[in-house]
Amino acid sequence: MFDRFDPRQAARRAVEAARREAGANLLGATLYGSAVSGDFHPAHSDVNVALVFAALGTAELHALHRAYSVWRRCRVVRPLLLSEDSLKRSLDAYPLEYLLIREGREHLEGADYFAPLQLDRGALRLEVERVLRAQELGLGLSYVALAGTRGGARVWAVQASNAIAASASGLVHLAGEPVPRTRRDVAERCAALFQVDGAAFTRLLTIRERTRERVAASELLDSALSILNRLLDSVERMAPPDRNS
């Protein structure tokens, strides 16, 4: 069943459902994330779709509620819903998220809002550091809460790897390289650029692919903290830039 799931077809069905309810209010739709990068896992990956609307108030959201059952069946569980205005006004608040969409997307219909985005490099550096700091602060508590439970260590590792992979991708971009396409590419470039343990980083970022492997939680925590410290040292050495990227 999982092997027959096509994320691109699912994304198109989800957009069609949005179009039926929103009509001309839907201005653009974009597929991004693992379905584009090649990291999509048929058994557990979600389909990531960004939808941009002319307006997105109570009436518009009420209409979209009728599309949600289709979205869930298509595994578009948390679509990114944006008004055209909110996208423009939030570029300095979410530069990392928008960078990852801009650099790894497939345009589905309407206007392509993400291709021309100009992102402030200073805001991006600050968000990369903030996400890394949040992981540094949260790893210990999430480890205490989850690592001792049945299957909890794997859940903890998957949760930790998602945010670290995103921030590490942004850090590679800040170092002047293209955003890595896959998680293995992220680990490889961080090893080359920031002296991160490449094998350990690859293991952390791909833990969800090895469902039968026993997770040694304490060893993985040590590895994750070491990787975080190295990435934080690297981002702190980057002077806040004075131009857009």
PDB file of C-alpha atoms in Angstrom, residues 23-243:
ATOM      1  CA  GLY A  23     -11.974  29.375  -6.317  1.00  0.00           C
ATOM      2  CA  ALA A  24     -10.113  32.446  -7.531  1.00  0.00           C
ATOM      3  CA  ASN A  25      -9.054  33.235  -3.961  1.00  0.00           C
ATOM      4  CA  LEU A  26      -6.359  30.548  -4.339  1.00  0.00           C
ATOM      5  CA  LEU A  27      -3.479  32.355  -6.052  1.00  0.00           C
ATOM      6  CA  GLY A  28      -0.689  29.770  -6.001  1.00  0.00           C
ATOM      7  CA  ALA A  29       0.298  26.306  -4.813  1.00  0.00           C
ATOM      8  CA  THR A  30       3.754  24.837  -4.265  1.00  0.00           C
ATOM      9  CA  LEU A  31       5.007  21.364  -3.322  1.00  0.00           C
ATOM     10  CA  TYR A  32       8.116  21.280  -1.130  1.00  0.00           C
ATOM     11  CA  GLY A  33       9.933  19.113   1.400  1.00  0.00           C
ATOM     12  CA  SER A  34      10.822  15.444   1.155  1.00  0.00           C
ATOM     13  CA  ALA A  35       8.548  14.769  -1.829  1.00  0.00           C
ATOM     14  CA  VAL A  36      10.801  17.080  -3.843  1.00  0.00           C
ATOM     15  CA  SER A  37      14.183  16.364  -2.257  1.00  0.00           C
ATOM     16  CA  GLY A  38      14.032  12.590  -2.675  1.00  0.00           C
ATOM     17  CA  ASP A  39      13.928  11.909   1.078  1.00  0.00           C
ATOM     18  CA  PHE A  40      10.231  10.968   0.982  1.00  0.00           C
ATOM     19  CA  HIS A  41       9.475   7.752   2.866  1.00  0.00           C
ATOM     20  CA  PRO A  42       6.205   6.117   1.723  1.00  0.00           C
ATOM     21  CA  ALA A  43       5.445   4.735   5.188  1.00  0.00           C
ATOM     22  CA  HIS A  44       5.635   7.865   7.293  1.00  0.00           C
ATOM     23  CA  SER A  45       6.465  11.085   5.392  1.00  0.00           C
ATOM     24  CA  ASP A  46       3.853  13.814   5.083  1.00  0.00           C
ATOM     25  CA  VAL A  47       3.238  15.741   1.862  1.00  0.00           C
ATOM     26  CA  ASN A  48       4.162  19.411   2.233  1.00  0.00           C
ATOM     27  CA  VAL A  49       2.119  21.929   0.237  1.00  0.00           C
ATOM     28  CA  ALA A  50       2.120  25.720   0.528  1.00  0.00           C
ATOM     29  CA  LEU A  51      -1.068  27.496  -0.548  1.00  0.00           C
ATOM     30  CA  VAL A  52      -1.166  31.263  -1.088  1.00  0.00           C
ATOM     31  CA  PHE A  53      -4.532  33.063  -1.076  1.00  0.00           C
ATOM     32  CA  ALA A  54      -5.690  36.578  -1.879  1.00  0.00           C
ATOM     33  CA  ALA A  55      -7.440  36.682   1.506  1.00  0.00           C
ATOM     34  CA  LEU A  56      -7.423  34.317   4.453  1.00  0.00           C
ATOM     35  CA  GLY A  57      -9.953  35.429   7.026  1.00  0.00           C
ATOM     36  CA  THR A  58     -12.661  33.569   8.893  1.00  0.00           C
ATOM     37  CA  ALA A  59     -14.900  33.085   5.866  1.00  0.00           C
ATOM     38  CA  GLU A  60     -12.074  31.764   3.713  1.00  0.00           C
ATOM     39  CA  LEU A  61     -10.841  29.381   6.407  1.00  0.00           C
ATOM     40  CA  HIS A  62     -14.388  28.132   6.986  1.00  0.00           C
ATOM     41  CA  ALA A  63     -14.648  27.265   3.296  1.00  0.00           C
ATOM     42  CA  LEU A  64     -11.303  25.442   3.385  1.00  0.00           C
ATOM     43  CA  HIS A  65     -12.532  23.278   6.258  1.00  0.00           C
ATOM     44  CA  ARG A  66     -14.517  21.334   3.664  1.00  0.00           C
ATOM     45  CA  ALA A  67     -11.258  20.436   1.893  1.00  0.00           C
ATOM     46  CA  TYR A  68      -9.500  19.159   4.996  1.00  0.00           C
ATOM     47  CA  SER A  69     -10.769  15.573   4.772  1.00  0.00           C
ATOM     48  CA  VAL A  70      -9.270  15.338   1.274  1.00  0.00           C
ATOM     49  CA  TRP A  71      -6.009  16.825   2.528  1.00  0.00           C
ATOM     50  CA  ARG A  72      -5.775  14.228   5.272  1.00  0.00           C
ATOM     51  CA  ARG A  73      -6.316  11.370   2.817  1.00  0.00           C
ATOM     52  CA  CYS A  74      -3.581  12.887   0.665  1.00  0.00           C
ATOM     53  CA  ARG A  75      -1.301  13.146   3.745  1.00  0.00           C
ATOM     54  CA  VAL A  76      -1.240  16.916   3.433  1.00  0.00           C
ATOM     55  CA  VAL A  77      -1.770  17.039   7.176  1.00  0.00           C
ATOM     56  CA  ARG A  78      -0.341  20.502   7.868  1.00  0.00           C
ATOM     57  CA  PRO A  79      -0.492  22.576   4.676  1.00  0.00           C
ATOM     58  CA  LEU A  80       1.138  25.978   4.856  1.00  0.00           C
ATOM     59  CA  LEU A  81      -1.753  28.435   4.467  1.00  0.00           C
ATOM     60  CA  LEU A  82      -0.689  31.989   3.651  1.00  0.00           C
ATOM     61  CA  SER A  83      -2.317  35.116   2.382  1.00  0.00           C
ATOM     62  CA  GLU A  84      -0.361  37.055  -0.196  1.00  0.00           C
ATOM     63  CA  ASP A  85       0.033  39.870   2.317  1.00  0.00           C
ATOM     64  CA  SER A  86       1.118  37.659   5.224  1.00  0.00           C
ATOM     65  CA  LEU A  87       3.790  36.047   3.048  1.00  0.00           C
ATOM     66  CA  LYS A  88       5.273  39.418   2.135  1.00  0.00           C
ATOM     67  CA  ARG A  89       5.185  40.661   5.729  1.00  0.00           C
ATOM     68  CA  SER A  90       6.722  37.553   7.311  1.00  0.00           C
ATOM     69  CA  LEU A  91       9.897  37.207   5.238  1.00  0.00           C
ATOM     70  CA  ASP A  92      12.070  38.525   8.067  1.00  0.00           C
ATOM     71  CA  ALA A  93      10.322  36.319  10.638  1.00  0.00           C
ATOM     72  CA  TYR A  94      10.624  32.970   8.841  1.00  0.00           C
ATOM     73  CA  PRO A  95      13.573  33.277   6.445  1.00  0.00           C
ATOM     74  CA  LEU A  96      14.789  29.728   7.109  1.00  0.00           C
ATOM     75  CA  GLU A  97      11.444  28.141   6.298  1.00  0.00           C
ATOM     76  CA  TYR A  98      11.062  30.239   3.151  1.00  0.00           C
ATOM     77  CA  LEU A  99      14.639  29.523   2.077  1.00  0.00           C
ATOM     78  CA  LEU A 100      14.036  25.777   2.245  1.00  0.00           C
ATOM     79  CA  ILE A 101      10.855  26.125   0.199  1.00  0.00           C
ATOM     80  CA  ARG A 102      12.492  28.428  -2.352  1.00  0.00           C
ATOM     81  CA  GLU A 103      15.453  26.112  -2.884  1.00  0.00           C
ATOM     82  CA  GLY A 104      13.528  22.819  -2.930  1.00  0.00           C
ATOM     83  CA  ARG A 105      10.122  23.204  -4.502  1.00  0.00           C
ATOM     84  CA  GLU A 106       7.893  22.188  -7.412  1.00  0.00           C
ATOM     85  CA  HIS A 107       5.366  24.727  -8.612  1.00  0.00           C
ATOM     86  CA  LEU A 108       1.890  23.216  -8.850  1.00  0.00           C
ATOM     87  CA  GLU A 109      -0.420  25.960 -10.096  1.00  0.00           C
ATOM     88  CA  GLY A 110      -1.098  29.677 -10.153  1.00  0.00           C
ATOM     89  CA  ALA A 111       1.690  32.151  -9.400  1.00  0.00           C
ATOM     90  CA  ASP A 112       5.041  30.897  -8.132  1.00  0.00           C
ATOM     91  CA  TYR A 113       5.423  33.101  -5.067  1.00  0.00           C
ATOM     92  CA  PHE A 114       8.576  31.474  -3.724  1.00  0.00           C
ATOM     93  CA  ALA A 115      10.966  31.664  -6.694  1.00  0.00           C
ATOM     94  CA  PRO A 116      11.518  35.445  -6.512  1.00  0.00           C
ATOM     95  CA  LEU A 117      11.772  35.737  -2.724  1.00  0.00           C
ATOM     96  CA  GLN A 118      14.644  37.902  -1.492  1.00  0.00           C
ATOM     97  CA  LEU A 119      15.605  36.880   2.045  1.00  0.00           C
ATOM     98  CA  ASP A 120      17.602  38.996   4.443  1.00  0.00           C
ATOM     99  CA  ARG A 121      20.830  37.199   5.261  1.00  0.00           C
ATOM    100  CA  GLY A 122      21.094  38.690   8.730  1.00  0.00           C
ATOM    101  CA  ALA A 123      17.584  37.535   9.635  1.00  0.00           C
ATOM    102  CA  LEU A 124      18.420  34.094   8.286  1.00  0.00           C
ATOM    103  CA  ARG A 125      21.561  33.826  10.406  1.00  0.00           C
ATOM    104  CA  LEU A 126      19.615  34.817  13.520  1.00  0.00           C
ATOM    105  CA  GLU A 127      16.891  32.258  12.857  1.00  0.00           C
ATOM    106  CA  VAL A 128      19.413  29.492  12.207  1.00  0.00           C
ATOM    107  CA  GLU A 129      21.060  30.256  15.541  1.00  0.00           C
ATOM    108  CA  ARG A 130      17.680  30.506  17.291  1.00  0.00           C
ATOM    109  CA  VAL A 131      16.556  27.111  15.996  1.00  0.00           C
ATOM    110  CA  LEU A 132      19.849  25.529  17.021  1.00  0.00           C
ATOM    111  CA  ARG A 133      19.627  27.127  20.480  1.00  0.00           C
ATOM    112  CA  ALA A 134      16.072  25.882  20.879  1.00  0.00           C
ATOM    113  CA  GLN A 135      17.268  22.364  20.119  1.00  0.00           C
ATOM    114  CA  GLU A 136      20.141  22.746  22.560  1.00  0.00           C
ATOM    115  CA  LEU A 137      17.681  23.773  25.288  1.00  0.00           C
ATOM    116  CA  GLY A 138      15.019  21.236  24.366  1.00  0.00           C
ATOM    117  CA  LEU A 139      17.069  18.111  23.702  1.00  0.00           C
ATOM    118  CA  GLY A 140      17.629  17.341  27.359  1.00  0.00           C
ATOM    119  CA  LEU A 141      13.998  17.678  28.409  1.00  0.00           C
ATOM    120  CA  SER A 142      12.670  15.732  25.446  1.00  0.00           C
ATOM    121  CA  TYR A 143      15.277  13.042  26.118  1.00  0.00           C
ATOM    122  CA  VAL A 144      14.163  12.758  29.757  1.00  0.00           C
ATOM    123  CA  ALA A 145      10.516  12.575  28.698  1.00  0.00           C
ATOM    124  CA  LEU A 146      10.822  10.099  25.832  1.00  0.00           C
ATOM    125  CA  ALA A 147      14.043   8.101  25.866  1.00  0.00           C
ATOM    126  CA  GLY A 148      12.996   5.750  28.655  1.00  0.00           C
ATOM    127  CA  THR A 149       9.675   4.775  27.101  1.00  0.00           C
ATOM    128  CA  ARG A 150       9.063   1.972  24.651  1.00  0.00           C
ATOM    129  CA  GLY A 151       9.960   3.343  21.254  1.00  0.00           C
ATOM    130  CA  GLY A 152      10.476   6.741  22.823  1.00  0.00           C
ATOM    131  CA  ALA A 153      14.157   6.995  21.979  1.00  0.00           C
ATOM    132  CA  ARG A 154      13.375   6.688  18.282  1.00  0.00           C
ATOM    133  CA  VAL A 155      10.571   9.266  18.549  1.00  0.00           C
ATOM    134  CA  TRP A 156      12.938  11.611  20.344  1.00  0.00           C
ATOM    135  CA  ALA A 157      15.662  11.130  17.724  1.00  0.00           C
ATOM    136  CA  VAL A 158      13.281  11.754  14.811  1.00  0.00           C
ATOM    137  CA  GLN A 159      11.924  14.912  16.426  1.00  0.00           C
ATOM    138  CA  ALA A 160      15.409  16.219  17.135  1.00  0.00           C
ATOM    139  CA  SER A 161      16.681  15.446  13.641  1.00  0.00           C
ATOM    140  CA  ASN A 162      13.975  17.441  11.842  1.00  0.00           C
ATOM    141  CA  ALA A 163      14.847  20.852  13.282  1.00  0.00           C
ATOM    142  CA  ILE A 164      18.587  20.191  13.237  1.00  0.00           C
ATOM    143  CA  ALA A 165      18.457  19.210   9.559  1.00  0.00           C
ATOM    144  CA  ALA A 166      16.591  22.416   8.680  1.00  0.00           C
ATOM    145  CA  SER A 167      18.942  24.720  10.576  1.00  0.00           C
ATOM    146  CA  ALA A 168      22.035  22.901   9.269  1.00  0.00           C
ATOM    147  CA  SER A 169      20.749  23.382   5.710  1.00  0.00           C
ATOM    148  CA  GLY A 170      20.414  27.098   6.355  1.00  0.00           C
ATOM    149  CA  LEU A 171      23.931  27.181   7.780  1.00  0.00           C
ATOM    150  CA  VAL A 172      25.348  25.557   4.642  1.00  0.00           C
ATOM    151  CA  HIS A 173      23.595  28.249   2.588  1.00  0.00           C
ATOM    152  CA  LEU A 174      25.091  30.964   4.803  1.00  0.00           C
ATOM    153  CA  ALA A 175      28.521  29.467   4.119  1.00  0.00           C
ATOM    154  CA  GLY A 176      27.995  30.221   0.427  1.00  0.00           C
ATOM    155  CA  GLU A 177      26.874  26.821  -0.865  1.00  0.00           C
ATOM    156  CA  PRO A 178      23.569  25.624  -2.327  1.00  0.00           C
ATOM    157  CA  VAL A 179      21.044  24.251   0.134  1.00  0.00           C
ATOM    158  CA  PRO A 180      21.698  20.489   0.327  1.00  0.00           C
ATOM    159  CA  ARG A 181      19.031  18.414  -1.382  1.00  0.00           C
ATOM    160  CA  THR A 182      18.888  15.385   0.925  1.00  0.00           C
ATOM    161  CA  ARG A 183      19.635  14.715   4.580  1.00  0.00           C
ATOM    162  CA  ARG A 184      22.711  12.736   3.637  1.00  0.00           C
ATOM    163  CA  ASP A 185      23.882  15.744   1.630  1.00  0.00           C
ATOM    164  CA  VAL A 186      23.344  17.934   4.711  1.00  0.00           C
ATOM    165  CA  ALA A 187      25.568  15.682   6.817  1.00  0.00           C
ATOM    166  CA  GLU A 188      28.239  15.492   4.122  1.00  0.00           C
ATOM    167  CA  ARG A 189      28.457  19.271   3.626  1.00  0.00           C
ATOM    168  CA  CYS A 190      28.445  19.979   7.374  1.00  0.00           C
ATOM    169  CA  ALA A 191      31.304  17.531   7.801  1.00  0.00           C
ATOM    170  CA  ALA A 192      33.286  19.319   5.094  1.00  0.00           C
ATOM    171  CA  LEU A 193      32.443  22.880   6.115  1.00  0.00           C
ATOM    172  CA  PHE A 194      32.081  22.759   9.888  1.00  0.00           C
ATOM    173  CA  GLN A 195      34.091  19.678  10.953  1.00  0.00           C
ATOM    174  CA  VAL A 196      30.972  17.864  12.158  1.00  0.00           C
ATOM    175  CA  ASP A 197      31.267  14.079  12.546  1.00  0.00           C
ATOM    176  CA  GLY A 198      29.742  13.148   9.206  1.00  0.00           C
ATOM    177  CA  ALA A 199      28.950   9.523  10.038  1.00  0.00           C
ATOM    178  CA  ALA A 200      27.298  10.460  13.338  1.00  0.00           C
ATOM    179  CA  PHE A 201      25.311  13.264  11.707  1.00  0.00           C
ATOM    180  CA  THR A 202      24.141  10.961   8.914  1.00  0.00           C
ATOM    181  CA  ARG A 203      23.004   8.417  11.489  1.00  0.00           C
ATOM    182  CA  LEU A 204      21.010  11.048  13.388  1.00  0.00           C
ATOM    183  CA  LEU A 205      19.389  12.541  10.297  1.00  0.00           C
ATOM    184  CA  THR A 206      18.411   9.182   8.792  1.00  0.00           C
ATOM    185  CA  ILE A 207      17.290   7.385  11.963  1.00  0.00           C
ATOM    186  CA  ARG A 208      13.694   7.176  10.735  1.00  0.00           C
ATOM    187  CA  GLU A 209      14.797   5.096   7.738  1.00  0.00           C
ATOM    188  CA  ARG A 210      16.191   2.304   9.925  1.00  0.00           C
ATOM    189  CA  THR A 211      13.037   1.117  11.627  1.00  0.00           C
ATOM    190  CA  ARG A 212      14.498  -2.180  12.853  1.00  0.00           C
ATOM    191  CA  GLU A 213      17.652  -0.719  14.327  1.00  0.00           C
ATOM    192  CA  ARG A 214      17.835  -0.473  18.105  1.00  0.00           C
ATOM    193  CA  VAL A 215      18.380   3.119  19.191  1.00  0.00           C
ATOM    194  CA  ALA A 216      21.036   3.616  21.859  1.00  0.00           C
ATOM    195  CA  ALA A 217      19.513   6.778  23.272  1.00  0.00           C
ATOM    196  CA  SER A 218      22.368   7.964  25.480  1.00  0.00           C
ATOM    197  CA  GLU A 219      24.923   7.502  22.707  1.00  0.00           C
ATOM    198  CA  LEU A 220      22.683   9.348  20.264  1.00  0.00           C
ATOM    199  CA  LEU A 221      22.165  12.197  22.736  1.00  0.00           C
ATOM    200  CA  ASP A 222      25.923  12.627  23.157  1.00  0.00           C
ATOM    201  CA  SER A 223      26.310  12.683  19.399  1.00  0.00           C
ATOM    202  CA  ALA A 224      23.481  15.187  18.892  1.00  0.00           C
ATOM    203  CA  LEU A 225      24.854  17.561  21.533  1.00  0.00           C
ATOM    204  CA  SER A 226      28.320  17.408  19.988  1.00  0.00           C
ATOM    205  CA  ILE A 227      26.894  18.172  16.545  1.00  0.00           C
ATOM    206  CA  LEU A 228      24.834  21.059  17.913  1.00  0.00           C
ATOM    207  CA  ASN A 229      27.843  22.589  19.633  1.00  0.00           C
ATOM    208  CA  ARG A 230      29.865  22.426  16.435  1.00  0.00           C
ATOM    209  CA  LEU A 231      27.079  24.007  14.378  1.00  0.00           C
ATOM    210  CA  LEU A 232      26.532  26.720  16.984  1.00  0.00           C
ATOM    211  CA  ASP A 233      30.237  27.541  17.031  1.00  0.00           C
ATOM    212  CA  SER A 234      30.112  27.877  13.251  1.00  0.00           C
ATOM    213  CA  VAL A 235      27.069  30.158  13.102  1.00  0.00           C
ATOM    214  CA  GLU A 236      28.431  32.367  15.886  1.00  0.00           C
ATOM    215  CA  ARG A 237      31.592  32.968  13.861  1.00  0.00           C
ATOM    216  CA  MET A 238      29.547  34.310  10.956  1.00  0.00           C
ATOM    217  CA  ALA A 239      29.385  38.095  11.199  1.00  0.00           C
ATOM    218  CA  PRO A 240      25.879  39.484  10.609  1.00  0.00           C
ATOM    219  CA  PRO A 241      25.891  40.322   6.888  1.00  0.00           C
ATOM    220  CA  ASP A 242      24.837  43.640   5.394  1.00  0.00           C
ATOM    221  CA  ARG A 243      23.085  42.552   2.199  1.00  0.00           C
TER     222      ARG A 243
END
